[in-house]
Amino acid sequence: MTETRHFLEIDDVSTDELHEILDRADEYKRAQHAGEPHEDLEGQTLGMIFQKPSTRTRVSFETGMTQLGGHAVFLGEDDIQLGRGEPLKDTARTLSRYVDAVMARVFKHENIEVLADYSSVPVVNGLTDDAHPCQTLADLQTIRELEGGFEDVQAAWIGDGNNVAQSFAIGCARTDVDLTIATPEGYEVDDDVIERARDLGGDPTTTTDPLEAAADADVIYTDVWISMGQEDERDVRMQAFDGFQVNEELLECAPDASVMHCLPAHRGEEITDAVVESDQSVVFEQAENRLHAQKALLSWLLE
């Protein structure tokens, strides 16, 4: 019997598998733009568990399954027994008998691991507090489109060393993208993530100076300073991240860099409105690629 494949972290796939998924994402994007049908998952169902609300994750996965000829079922925490105390392992084993794959957007990373441990169908991490690998797939697809590949690409992460940053660090290591991470003290990417990146052959540079990170970068990437569930830390975080805004002054260090943001953006905080709306911004191309990359991932897992 074939072992069930899950996608909980970017390094759950090999370098060759990652490039295969990205190639497939490019083909799906080309087919959609050409109006060509690509119903490769006809009759299959994706169960989507949401403990955290979302715009891009829900719409891209649901639309993606429809375009692939399948069906997606939204399962909010209060819509299923999970919200009434059913153990995750029971939810996983039950859903496995109904659907062909499960995507879950949860708080604790250990919860996605439990789902995968007890699921007999593929489980996809739609986001946890530690990782956002589906976002990284779209990020890598975007970088490859912009740069024609990954060779000699210089990327800078500026801001919070959060779940998006951590998955991006692993993704850059997998593709040999040279990454510099600029965070305030106390908001760094976890040490174990840096070690995992180095084990993959990457060598991310860490600094507390955003201008140093941005200098000569091909890609500058940022995310919100205050993520969902951190609202009570707002005053402390706003003070800590002073000087880390991606703005016109910072872009003077990298006048040809493309600016990425996983959205939603808090304009006027981690990034200015002018930068989001500038010619250097690729945030909406990046958002579109969530759809294509996730279709590629699902078809790869379910083929």
JSON list of C-alpha atoms in Angstrom, two decimals, residues 76-214:
[
{"chain": "A", "resi": 76, "resn": "GLY", "atom": "CA", "xyz": [-15.20, 26.07, 10.39]},
{"chain": "A", "resi": 77, "resn": "GLU", "atom": "CA", "xyz": [-14.32, 25.06, 13.94]},
{"chain": "A", "resi": 78, "resn": "ASP", "atom": "CA", "xyz": [-17.88, 25.78, 15.09]},
{"chain": "A", "resi": 79, "resn": "ASP", "atom": "CA", "xyz": [-19.38, 23.93, 12.11]},
{"chain": "A", "resi": 80, "resn": "ILE", "atom": "CA", "xyz": [-17.94, 20.56, 13.09]},
{"chain": "A", "resi": 81, "resn": "GLN", "atom": "CA", "xyz": [-17.53, 18.62, 16.32]},
{"chain": "A", "resi": 82, "resn": "LEU", "atom": "CA", "xyz": [-13.96, 19.91, 16.69]},
{"chain": "A", "resi": 83, "resn": "GLY", "atom": "CA", "xyz": [-15.44, 23.04, 18.23]},
{"chain": "A", "resi": 84, "resn": "ARG", "atom": "CA", "xyz": [-17.38, 20.93, 20.73]},
{"chain": "A", "resi": 85, "resn": "GLY", "atom": "CA", "xyz": [-14.44, 19.01, 22.07]},
{"chain": "A", "resi": 86, "resn": "GLU", "atom": "CA", "xyz": [-13.98, 16.13, 19.61]},
{"chain": "A", "resi": 87, "resn": "PRO", "atom": "CA", "xyz": [-10.31, 15.05, 19.61]},
{"chain": "A", "resi": 88, "resn": "LEU", "atom": "CA", "xyz": [-8.37, 15.96, 16.49]},
{"chain": "A", "resi": 89, "resn": "LYS", "atom": "CA", "xyz": [-7.45, 12.33, 15.94]},
{"chain": "A", "resi": 90, "resn": "ASP", "atom": "CA", "xyz": [-11.14, 11.40, 15.73]},
{"chain": "A", "resi": 91, "resn": "THR", "atom": "CA", "xyz": [-11.84, 14.23, 13.29]},
{"chain": "A", "resi": 92, "resn": "ALA", "atom": "CA", "xyz": [-8.90, 13.10, 11.14]},
{"chain": "A", "resi": 93, "resn": "ARG", "atom": "CA", "xyz": [-10.00, 9.47, 11.03]},
{"chain": "A", "resi": 94, "resn": "THR", "atom": "CA", "xyz": [-13.60, 10.38, 10.24]},
{"chain": "A", "resi": 95, "resn": "LEU", "atom": "CA", "xyz": [-12.78, 12.89, 7.51]},
{"chain": "A", "resi": 96, "resn": "SER", "atom": "CA", "xyz": [-10.44, 10.35, 5.91]},
{"chain": "A", "resi": 97, "resn": "ARG", "atom": "CA", "xyz": [-13.48, 8.24, 5.12]},
{"chain": "A", "resi": 98, "resn": "TYR", "atom": "CA", "xyz": [-15.33, 11.13, 3.44]},
{"chain": "A", "resi": 99, "resn": "VAL", "atom": "CA", "xyz": [-12.80, 13.24, 1.56]},
{"chain": "A", "resi": 100, "resn": "ASP", "atom": "CA", "xyz": [-9.73, 12.74, -0.63]},
{"chain": "A", "resi": 101, "resn": "ALA", "atom": "CA", "xyz": [-7.54, 15.33, 1.11]},
{"chain": "A", "resi": 102, "resn": "VAL", "atom": "CA", "xyz": [-7.64, 17.70, 4.09]},
{"chain": "A", "resi": 103, "resn": "MET", "atom": "CA", "xyz": [-6.32, 21.25, 4.27]},
{"chain": "A", "resi": 104, "resn": "ALA", "atom": "CA", "xyz": [-6.19, 22.75, 7.76]},
{"chain": "A", "resi": 105, "resn": "ARG", "atom": "CA", "xyz": [-5.48, 26.29, 8.94]},
{"chain": "A", "resi": 106, "resn": "VAL", "atom": "CA", "xyz": [-4.86, 26.04, 12.70]},
{"chain": "A", "resi": 107, "resn": "PHE", "atom": "CA", "xyz": [-3.01, 27.75, 15.51]},
{"chain": "A", "resi": 108, "resn": "LYS", "atom": "CA", "xyz": [-0.68, 25.16, 17.07]},
{"chain": "A", "resi": 109, "resn": "HIS", "atom": "CA", "xyz": [1.65, 23.33, 14.71]},
{"chain": "A", "resi": 110, "resn": "GLU", "atom": "CA", "xyz": [1.24, 20.18, 16.77]},
{"chain": "A", "resi": 111, "resn": "ASN", "atom": "CA", "xyz": [-2.43, 20.14, 15.75]},
{"chain": "A", "resi": 112, "resn": "ILE", "atom": "CA", "xyz": [-1.58, 19.77, 12.05]},
{"chain": "A", "resi": 113, "resn": "GLU", "atom": "CA", "xyz": [0.84, 17.00, 13.00]},
{"chain": "A", "resi": 114, "resn": "VAL", "atom": "CA", "xyz": [-1.89, 15.13, 14.89]},
{"chain": "A", "resi": 115, "resn": "LEU", "atom": "CA", "xyz": [-4.23, 15.45, 11.90]},
{"chain": "A", "resi": 116, "resn": "ALA", "atom": "CA", "xyz": [-1.56, 13.99, 9.65]},
{"chain": "A", "resi": 117, "resn": "ASP", "atom": "CA", "xyz": [-0.68, 11.20, 12.08]},
{"chain": "A", "resi": 118, "resn": "TYR", "atom": "CA", "xyz": [-4.27, 9.94, 12.13]},
{"chain": "A", "resi": 119, "resn": "SER", "atom": "CA", "xyz": [-5.34, 10.75, 8.56]},
{"chain": "A", "resi": 120, "resn": "SER", "atom": "CA", "xyz": [-5.23, 8.17, 5.79]},
{"chain": "A", "resi": 121, "resn": "VAL", "atom": "CA", "xyz": [-5.55, 10.91, 3.14]},
{"chain": "A", "resi": 122, "resn": "PRO", "atom": "CA", "xyz": [-3.07, 13.73, 2.42]},
{"chain": "A", "resi": 123, "resn": "VAL", "atom": "CA", "xyz": [-3.07, 16.61, 4.92]},
{"chain": "A", "resi": 124, "resn": "VAL", "atom": "CA", "xyz": [-1.94, 20.06, 3.78]},
{"chain": "A", "resi": 125, "resn": "ASN", "atom": "CA", "xyz": [-0.81, 22.77, 6.18]},
{"chain": "A", "resi": 126, "resn": "GLY", "atom": "CA", "xyz": [-2.80, 25.87, 5.25]},
{"chain": "A", "resi": 127, "resn": "LEU", "atom": "CA", "xyz": [-1.06, 27.78, 8.08]},
{"chain": "A", "resi": 128, "resn": "THR", "atom": "CA", "xyz": [0.08, 27.20, 11.65]},
{"chain": "A", "resi": 129, "resn": "ASP", "atom": "CA", "xyz": [1.78, 29.49, 14.12]},
{"chain": "A", "resi": 130, "resn": "ASP", "atom": "CA", "xyz": [5.11, 27.97, 13.06]},
{"chain": "A", "resi": 131, "resn": "ALA", "atom": "CA", "xyz": [4.84, 27.55, 9.29]},
{"chain": "A", "resi": 132, "resn": "HIS", "atom": "CA", "xyz": [3.03, 28.61, 6.11]},
{"chain": "A", "resi": 133, "resn": "PRO", "atom": "CA", "xyz": [4.45, 26.33, 3.40]},
{"chain": "A", "resi": 134, "resn": "CYS", "atom": "CA", "xyz": [1.67, 26.92, 0.86]},
{"chain": "A", "resi": 135, "resn": "GLN", "atom": "CA", "xyz": [2.54, 30.62, 0.90]},
{"chain": "A", "resi": 136, "resn": "THR", "atom": "CA", "xyz": [6.17, 29.71, 0.24]},
{"chain": "A", "resi": 137, "resn": "LEU", "atom": "CA", "xyz": [5.21, 27.68, -2.83]},
{"chain": "A", "resi": 138, "resn": "ALA", "atom": "CA", "xyz": [3.55, 30.79, -4.27]},
{"chain": "A", "resi": 139, "resn": "ASP", "atom": "CA", "xyz": [6.52, 32.93, -3.23]},
{"chain": "A", "resi": 140, "resn": "LEU", "atom": "CA", "xyz": [8.98, 30.66, -5.01]},
{"chain": "A", "resi": 141, "resn": "GLN", "atom": "CA", "xyz": [6.80, 30.52, -8.12]},
{"chain": "A", "resi": 142, "resn": "THR", "atom": "CA", "xyz": [6.72, 34.33, -8.12]},
{"chain": "A", "resi": 143, "resn": "ILE", "atom": "CA", "xyz": [10.49, 34.67, -7.69]},
{"chain": "A", "resi": 144, "resn": "ARG", "atom": "CA", "xyz": [11.14, 32.16, -10.47]},
{"chain": "A", "resi": 145, "resn": "GLU", "atom": "CA", "xyz": [8.82, 34.12, -12.80]},
{"chain": "A", "resi": 146, "resn": "LEU", "atom": "CA", "xyz": [10.52, 37.41, -11.96]},
{"chain": "A", "resi": 147, "resn": "GLU", "atom": "CA", "xyz": [14.12, 36.22, -12.11]},
{"chain": "A", "resi": 148, "resn": "GLY", "atom": "CA", "xyz": [13.90, 33.44, -14.68]},
{"chain": "A", "resi": 149, "resn": "GLY", "atom": "CA", "xyz": [15.10, 30.95, -12.08]},
{"chain": "A", "resi": 150, "resn": "PHE", "atom": "CA", "xyz": [16.76, 30.92, -8.67]},
{"chain": "A", "resi": 151, "resn": "GLU", "atom": "CA", "xyz": [20.43, 31.19, -9.55]},
{"chain": "A", "resi": 152, "resn": "ASP", "atom": "CA", "xyz": [22.19, 34.20, -7.99]},
{"chain": "A", "resi": 153, "resn": "VAL", "atom": "CA", "xyz": [18.93, 35.58, -6.57]},
{"chain": "A", "resi": 154, "resn": "GLN", "atom": "CA", "xyz": [19.36, 37.79, -3.50]},
{"chain": "A", "resi": 155, "resn": "ALA", "atom": "CA", "xyz": [16.30, 37.94, -1.20]},
{"chain": "A", "resi": 156, "resn": "ALA", "atom": "CA", "xyz": [15.75, 40.02, 1.92]},
{"chain": "A", "resi": 157, "resn": "TRP", "atom": "CA", "xyz": [13.19, 39.36, 4.64]},
{"chain": "A", "resi": 158, "resn": "ILE", "atom": "CA", "xyz": [12.49, 42.48, 6.71]},
{"chain": "A", "resi": 159, "resn": "GLY", "atom": "CA", "xyz": [10.29, 42.43, 9.81]},
{"chain": "A", "resi": 160, "resn": "ASP", "atom": "CA", "xyz": [8.98, 39.73, 12.11]},
{"chain": "A", "resi": 161, "resn": "GLY", "atom": "CA", "xyz": [10.58, 36.27, 12.07]},
{"chain": "A", "resi": 162, "resn": "ASN", "atom": "CA", "xyz": [7.11, 34.73, 11.95]},
{"chain": "A", "resi": 163, "resn": "ASN", "atom": "CA", "xyz": [5.62, 31.60, 10.37]},
{"chain": "A", "resi": 164, "resn": "VAL", "atom": "CA", "xyz": [5.81, 33.04, 6.85]},
{"chain": "A", "resi": 165, "resn": "ALA", "atom": "CA", "xyz": [9.46, 34.03, 7.35]},
{"chain": "A", "resi": 166, "resn": "GLN", "atom": "CA", "xyz": [10.30, 30.58, 8.67]},
{"chain": "A", "resi": 167, "resn": "SER", "atom": "CA", "xyz": [8.82, 28.71, 5.74]},
{"chain": "A", "resi": 168, "resn": "PHE", "atom": "CA", "xyz": [10.38, 31.21, 3.33]},
{"chain": "A", "resi": 169, "resn": "ALA", "atom": "CA", "xyz": [13.80, 30.58, 4.88]},
{"chain": "A", "resi": 170, "resn": "ILE", "atom": "CA", "xyz": [13.44, 26.85, 4.26]},
{"chain": "A", "resi": 171, "resn": "GLY", "atom": "CA", "xyz": [12.15, 27.48, 0.72]},
{"chain": "A", "resi": 172, "resn": "CYS", "atom": "CA", "xyz": [15.12, 29.70, -0.08]},
{"chain": "A", "resi": 173, "resn": "ALA", "atom": "CA", "xyz": [17.50, 27.03, 1.21]},
{"chain": "A", "resi": 174, "resn": "ARG", "atom": "CA", "xyz": [15.79, 24.40, -0.96]},
{"chain": "A", "resi": 175, "resn": "THR", "atom": "CA", "xyz": [16.24, 26.54, -4.08]},
{"chain": "A", "resi": 176, "resn": "ASP", "atom": "CA", "xyz": [19.67, 28.08, -3.33]},
{"chain": "A", "resi": 177, "resn": "VAL", "atom": "CA", "xyz": [18.26, 31.59, -3.01]},
{"chain": "A", "resi": 178, "resn": "ASP", "atom": "CA", "xyz": [20.64, 33.77, -0.98]},
{"chain": "A", "resi": 179, "resn": "LEU", "atom": "CA", "xyz": [18.56, 35.08, 1.94]},
{"chain": "A", "resi": 180, "resn": "THR", "atom": "CA", "xyz": [19.25, 37.82, 4.48]},
{"chain": "A", "resi": 181, "resn": "ILE", "atom": "CA", "xyz": [16.79, 38.11, 7.38]},
{"chain": "A", "resi": 182, "resn": "ALA", "atom": "CA", "xyz": [16.50, 41.43, 9.23]},
{"chain": "A", "resi": 183, "resn": "THR", "atom": "CA", "xyz": [14.48, 41.34, 12.46]},
{"chain": "A", "resi": 184, "resn": "PRO", "atom": "CA", "xyz": [14.52, 43.32, 15.70]},
{"chain": "A", "resi": 185, "resn": "GLU", "atom": "CA", "xyz": [16.14, 41.62, 18.68]},
{"chain": "A", "resi": 186, "resn": "GLY", "atom": "CA", "xyz": [13.68, 39.23, 20.25]},
{"chain": "A", "resi": 187, "resn": "TYR", "atom": "CA", "xyz": [11.72, 38.65, 17.04]},
{"chain": "A", "resi": 188, "resn": "GLU", "atom": "CA", "xyz": [14.17, 36.42, 15.19]},
{"chain": "A", "resi": 189, "resn": "VAL", "atom": "CA", "xyz": [13.44, 33.33, 13.13]},
{"chain": "A", "resi": 190, "resn": "ASP", "atom": "CA", "xyz": [13.73, 30.27, 15.38]},
{"chain": "A", "resi": 191, "resn": "ASP", "atom": "CA", "xyz": [17.24, 28.85, 15.68]},
{"chain": "A", "resi": 192, "resn": "ASP", "atom": "CA", "xyz": [16.05, 25.38, 14.67]},
{"chain": "A", "resi": 193, "resn": "VAL", "atom": "CA", "xyz": [14.70, 26.82, 11.39]},
{"chain": "A", "resi": 194, "resn": "ILE", "atom": "CA", "xyz": [18.08, 28.38, 10.64]},
{"chain": "A", "resi": 195, "resn": "GLU", "atom": "CA", "xyz": [19.72, 25.02, 11.35]},
{"chain": "A", "resi": 196, "resn": "ARG", "atom": "CA", "xyz": [17.24, 23.21, 9.09]},
{"chain": "A", "resi": 197, "resn": "ALA", "atom": "CA", "xyz": [18.00, 25.71, 6.32]},
{"chain": "A", "resi": 198, "resn": "ARG", "atom": "CA", "xyz": [21.73, 25.07, 6.75]},
{"chain": "A", "resi": 199, "resn": "ASP", "atom": "CA", "xyz": [21.17, 21.31, 6.71]},
{"chain": "A", "resi": 200, "resn": "LEU", "atom": "CA", "xyz": [19.56, 21.81, 3.27]},
{"chain": "A", "resi": 201, "resn": "GLY", "atom": "CA", "xyz": [22.62, 23.68, 2.01]},
{"chain": "A", "resi": 202, "resn": "GLY", "atom": "CA", "xyz": [21.38, 27.20, 2.61]},
{"chain": "A", "resi": 203, "resn": "ASP", "atom": "CA", "xyz": [23.22, 29.81, 4.64]},
{"chain": "A", "resi": 204, "resn": "PRO", "atom": "CA", "xyz": [20.77, 32.55, 5.67]},
{"chain": "A", "resi": 205, "resn": "THR", "atom": "CA", "xyz": [22.37, 35.70, 7.03]},
{"chain": "A", "resi": 206, "resn": "THR", "atom": "CA", "xyz": [20.71, 37.30, 10.05]},
{"chain": "A", "resi": 207, "resn": "THR", "atom": "CA", "xyz": [20.94, 40.95, 11.03]},
{"chain": "A", "resi": 208, "resn": "THR", "atom": "CA", "xyz": [19.11, 43.64, 12.97]},
{"chain": "A", "resi": 209, "resn": "ASP", "atom": "CA", "xyz": [19.76, 46.22, 10.23]},
{"chain": "A", "resi": 210, "resn": "PRO", "atom": "CA", "xyz": [17.02, 46.38, 7.54]},
{"chain": "A", "resi": 211, "resn": "LEU", "atom": "CA", "xyz": [19.12, 48.63, 5.29]},
{"chain": "A", "resi": 212, "resn": "GLU", "atom": "CA", "xyz": [21.92, 46.07, 5.31]},
{"chain": "A", "resi": 213, "resn": "ALA", "atom": "CA", "xyz": [19.45, 43.32, 4.34]},
{"chain": "A", "resi": 214, "resn": "ALA", "atom": "CA", "xyz": [17.88, 45.39, 1.56]}
]
